[in-house]
Amino acid sequence: MNDSVREVNIGLLGCGTIGSGVFHLLRKNAAELTEAAGRPLSLAHILVKELEEPRPFLVDRTRMTTNAREALNDPEIDLYIEVMGGLEPARSYALEVLGRGKSLVTSNKELVAHHGRELMEAAAATGATVRFEAAVGGGVPLIRPMEESLGGDVIQKVMGIVNGTTNYVLWRMSSEGGTYSEALTEAKKLGYAEADPTADVSGNDAASKLAILCSIAFKAGYTSEQVYREGIQKVRPEDIENARELGYAVKLLAVAGRADGGVYARVHPTMIPLEHPLASISGNFNSIFVIGESVGDLMFYGQGAGSLPTATAILGDVVNVVRNLGRPPVSKRSYWSRPGELIPMDDVKTRFYTVLKVVDRPGVLAQIAGIFGENEVSLESVVQKGIGDSAQIVLITHEVSEKNFRAAREGLQRLEVVQEIPSVIRVEEGA
Ligand code: HSE
């Protein structure tokens, strides 16, 4: 048979929530996929840990194997899909198949964020391709639009909601009231948060995704450890209420951009103006706002997790790989080639919202203003809310470096009139 119309044989490594969605769509949308890819797609092996395990979609048992060698050593396989998650054995399997010149489509954000450079180098050495659209934003097309559609522009900034769990929690606190713990319990009940949501609420999941976005947007391949992150655990209902009064919504944002000849990358709870399109992203949705030098503002929106949304991103990558089989690949080595220029967090400049609990007596504001002045922190707004013998002062600063703000905060903590600083949240204007 002419090789250009021969079936493409795929090895599926892993078959849980995402893998069974891939299987389901390969069957259900076979005609659409054949047309898009130019050749029929056939699943030759499905490597699983357990033959029997709960899966959202039925999977053909005859293709399943628990023997990794059977799936990895078949010379007839043209490309692999890795949806096992975690670092090992996913990394070893990925390097093995790339070493043999087989292309790889993966949804594994930890793998790409930690070992992106190693994967791209292994692929470049044998002429294979690695694609990872599903690793960031689930079903939201983001990686290919940024690398191909925006290939003629210079991306200045990416700012987004890349974790559905935390968006659900903050959105629910804002729409229904209640505490962080109450909203998280509800998220677990609805299946939006995992039984152990630590990676999500701590910002670690978003940091891995931002590291990957930096490799595409800025060709600055950081590992996820290099990305500054703060979780949402300390966000209080009062902060969400204060933010609303001041004209902001609180979101866990992943923000990266070019500044002073380098790139900054950070994940933290953020106050964003209510009129900014990211402020209205509800429930467990993801959305990424991209600013290109020439194109201006762009926004992507959709389901960042779930079996079928994530499976569509994987199959889009498969279509792309199949269309290019037999052509010289475009090396993505450069994506991870400039890791050295990350701007230290100390030098990053943002605005800050903070709340000070202070004793309510004459001269207190003057002392506070003195500390801010000494540390070159300029204040944009100050609102005092009295509560009994003490008062709360809600402040927003002008843009200031992390270093200077931290020094001011330490100075305030030393003041006898400051009882507590219960909240500090960065403020982003969006441009
Ligand atoms: N746990 C992630 C989220 C989805 O809540 O968005 C997988 O990346």
PDB file of N, CA and C and ligand atoms in Angstrom, residues 109 134-135 138 162-166 192-194 200 205 209 284 286 304-306, ligand 1:
ATOM      1  N   LYS A 109       1.999  17.305  31.984  1.00  0.00           N
ATOM      2  CA  LYS A 109       2.626  18.625  32.233  1.00  0.00           C
ATOM      3  C   LYS A 109       3.865  18.527  33.101  1.00  0.00           C
ATOM      4  N   ALA A 134      -2.144  19.260  25.177  1.00  0.00           N
ATOM      5  CA  ALA A 134      -3.044  18.938  26.293  1.00  0.00           C
ATOM      6  C   ALA A 134      -2.430  19.215  27.658  1.00  0.00           C
ATOM      7  N   ALA A 135      -1.128  19.499  27.687  1.00  0.00           N
ATOM      8  CA  ALA A 135      -0.468  19.687  28.989  1.00  0.00           C
ATOM      9  C   ALA A 135      -0.836  21.013  29.643  1.00  0.00           C
ATOM     10  N   GLY A 138      -5.826  21.972  29.100  1.00  0.00           N
ATOM     11  CA  GLY A 138      -6.684  20.848  28.701  1.00  0.00           C
ATOM     12  C   GLY A 138      -7.155  20.972  27.257  1.00  0.00           C
ATOM     13  N   VAL A 162      -5.037  28.908  34.644  1.00  0.00           N
ATOM     14  CA  VAL A 162      -4.658  27.620  34.057  1.00  0.00           C
ATOM     15  C   VAL A 162      -4.946  26.471  35.019  1.00  0.00           C
ATOM     16  N   ASN A 163      -5.696  26.773  36.080  1.00  0.00           N
ATOM     17  CA  ASN A 163      -6.070  25.711  37.015  1.00  0.00           C
ATOM     18  C   ASN A 163      -7.551  25.855  37.350  1.00  0.00           C
ATOM     19  N   GLY A 164      -8.315  24.848  36.971  1.00  0.00           N
ATOM     20  CA  GLY A 164      -9.774  24.915  37.129  1.00  0.00           C
ATOM     21  C   GLY A 164     -10.214  24.783  38.577  1.00  0.00           C
ATOM     22  N   THR A 165      -9.490  23.980  39.351  1.00  0.00           N
ATOM     23  CA  THR A 165      -9.863  23.775  40.752  1.00  0.00           C
ATOM     24  C   THR A 165      -9.847  25.101  41.509  1.00  0.00           C
ATOM     25  N   THR A 166      -8.749  25.815  41.379  1.00  0.00           N
ATOM     26  CA  THR A 166      -8.619  27.065  42.140  1.00  0.00           C
ATOM     27  C   THR A 166      -9.567  28.134  41.600  1.00  0.00           C
ATOM     28  N   TYR A 192     -14.538  18.546  40.915  1.00  0.00           N
ATOM     29  CA  TYR A 192     -13.600  19.507  40.302  1.00  0.00           C
ATOM     30  C   TYR A 192     -12.249  19.461  40.995  1.00  0.00           C
ATOM     31  N   ALA A 193     -12.258  19.127  42.304  1.00  0.00           N
ATOM     32  CA  ALA A 193     -10.988  19.053  43.037  1.00  0.00           C
ATOM     33  C   ALA A 193     -10.699  17.603  43.360  1.00  0.00           C
ATOM     34  N   GLU A 194      -9.429  17.235  43.327  1.00  0.00           N
ATOM     35  CA  GLU A 194      -9.009  15.880  43.654  1.00  0.00           C
ATOM     36  C   GLU A 194      -9.153  15.662  45.162  1.00  0.00           C
ATOM     37  N   ASP A 200      -2.930  21.601  43.282  1.00  0.00           N
ATOM     38  CA  ASP A 200      -3.735  22.670  42.682  1.00  0.00           C
ATOM     39  C   ASP A 200      -3.747  23.914  43.564  1.00  0.00           C
ATOM     40  N   ASP A 205       0.580  23.177  40.279  1.00  0.00           N
ATOM     41  CA  ASP A 205       0.080  22.747  38.968  1.00  0.00           C
ATOM     42  C   ASP A 205       0.169  23.926  37.976  1.00  0.00           C
ATOM     43  N   LYS A 209       2.487  24.546  34.413  1.00  0.00           N
ATOM     44  CA  LYS A 209       1.889  24.972  33.145  1.00  0.00           C
ATOM     45  C   LYS A 209       2.516  26.282  32.667  1.00  0.00           C
ATOM     46  N   ASN A 284     -15.082  26.123  36.844  1.00  0.00           N
ATOM     47  CA  ASN A 284     -13.755  25.485  36.739  1.00  0.00           C
ATOM     48  C   ASN A 284     -13.118  25.738  35.374  1.00  0.00           C
ATOM     49  N   ASN A 286     -10.862  27.421  32.322  1.00  0.00           N
ATOM     50  CA  ASN A 286      -9.521  27.996  32.134  1.00  0.00           C
ATOM     51  C   ASN A 286      -9.625  29.118  31.110  1.00  0.00           C
ATOM     52  N   GLY A 304     -10.333  23.222  30.975  1.00  0.00           N
ATOM     53  CA  GLY A 304      -8.907  22.930  31.150  1.00  0.00           C
ATOM     54  C   GLY A 304      -8.623  21.531  31.645  1.00  0.00           C
ATOM     55  N   ALA A 305      -9.655  20.733  31.807  1.00  0.00           N
ATOM     56  CA  ALA A 305      -9.467  19.369  32.299  1.00  0.00           C
ATOM     57  C   ALA A 305     -10.640  18.532  31.817  1.00  0.00           C
ATOM     58  N   GLY A 306     -10.630  17.256  32.200  1.00  0.00           N
ATOM     59  CA  GLY A 306     -11.738  16.373  31.831  1.00  0.00           C
ATOM     60  C   GLY A 306     -11.348  15.480  30.674  1.00  0.00           C
TER      61      GLY A 306
HETATM   62  N1  HSE B   1      -5.994  19.732  38.265  1.00  0.00           N
HETATM   63  C1  HSE B   1      -6.021  20.593  37.131  1.00  0.00           C
HETATM   64  C2  HSE B   1      -7.021  21.710  37.331  1.00  0.00           C
HETATM   65  C3  HSE B   1      -6.366  19.901  35.837  1.00  0.00           C
HETATM   66  O1  HSE B   1      -7.695  21.790  38.367  1.00  0.00           O
HETATM   67  O2  HSE B   1      -7.120  22.534  36.452  1.00  0.00           O
HETATM   68  C4  HSE B   1      -5.249  19.101  35.258  1.00  0.00           C
HETATM   69  O3  HSE B   1      -4.211  19.911  34.815  1.00  0.00           O
END
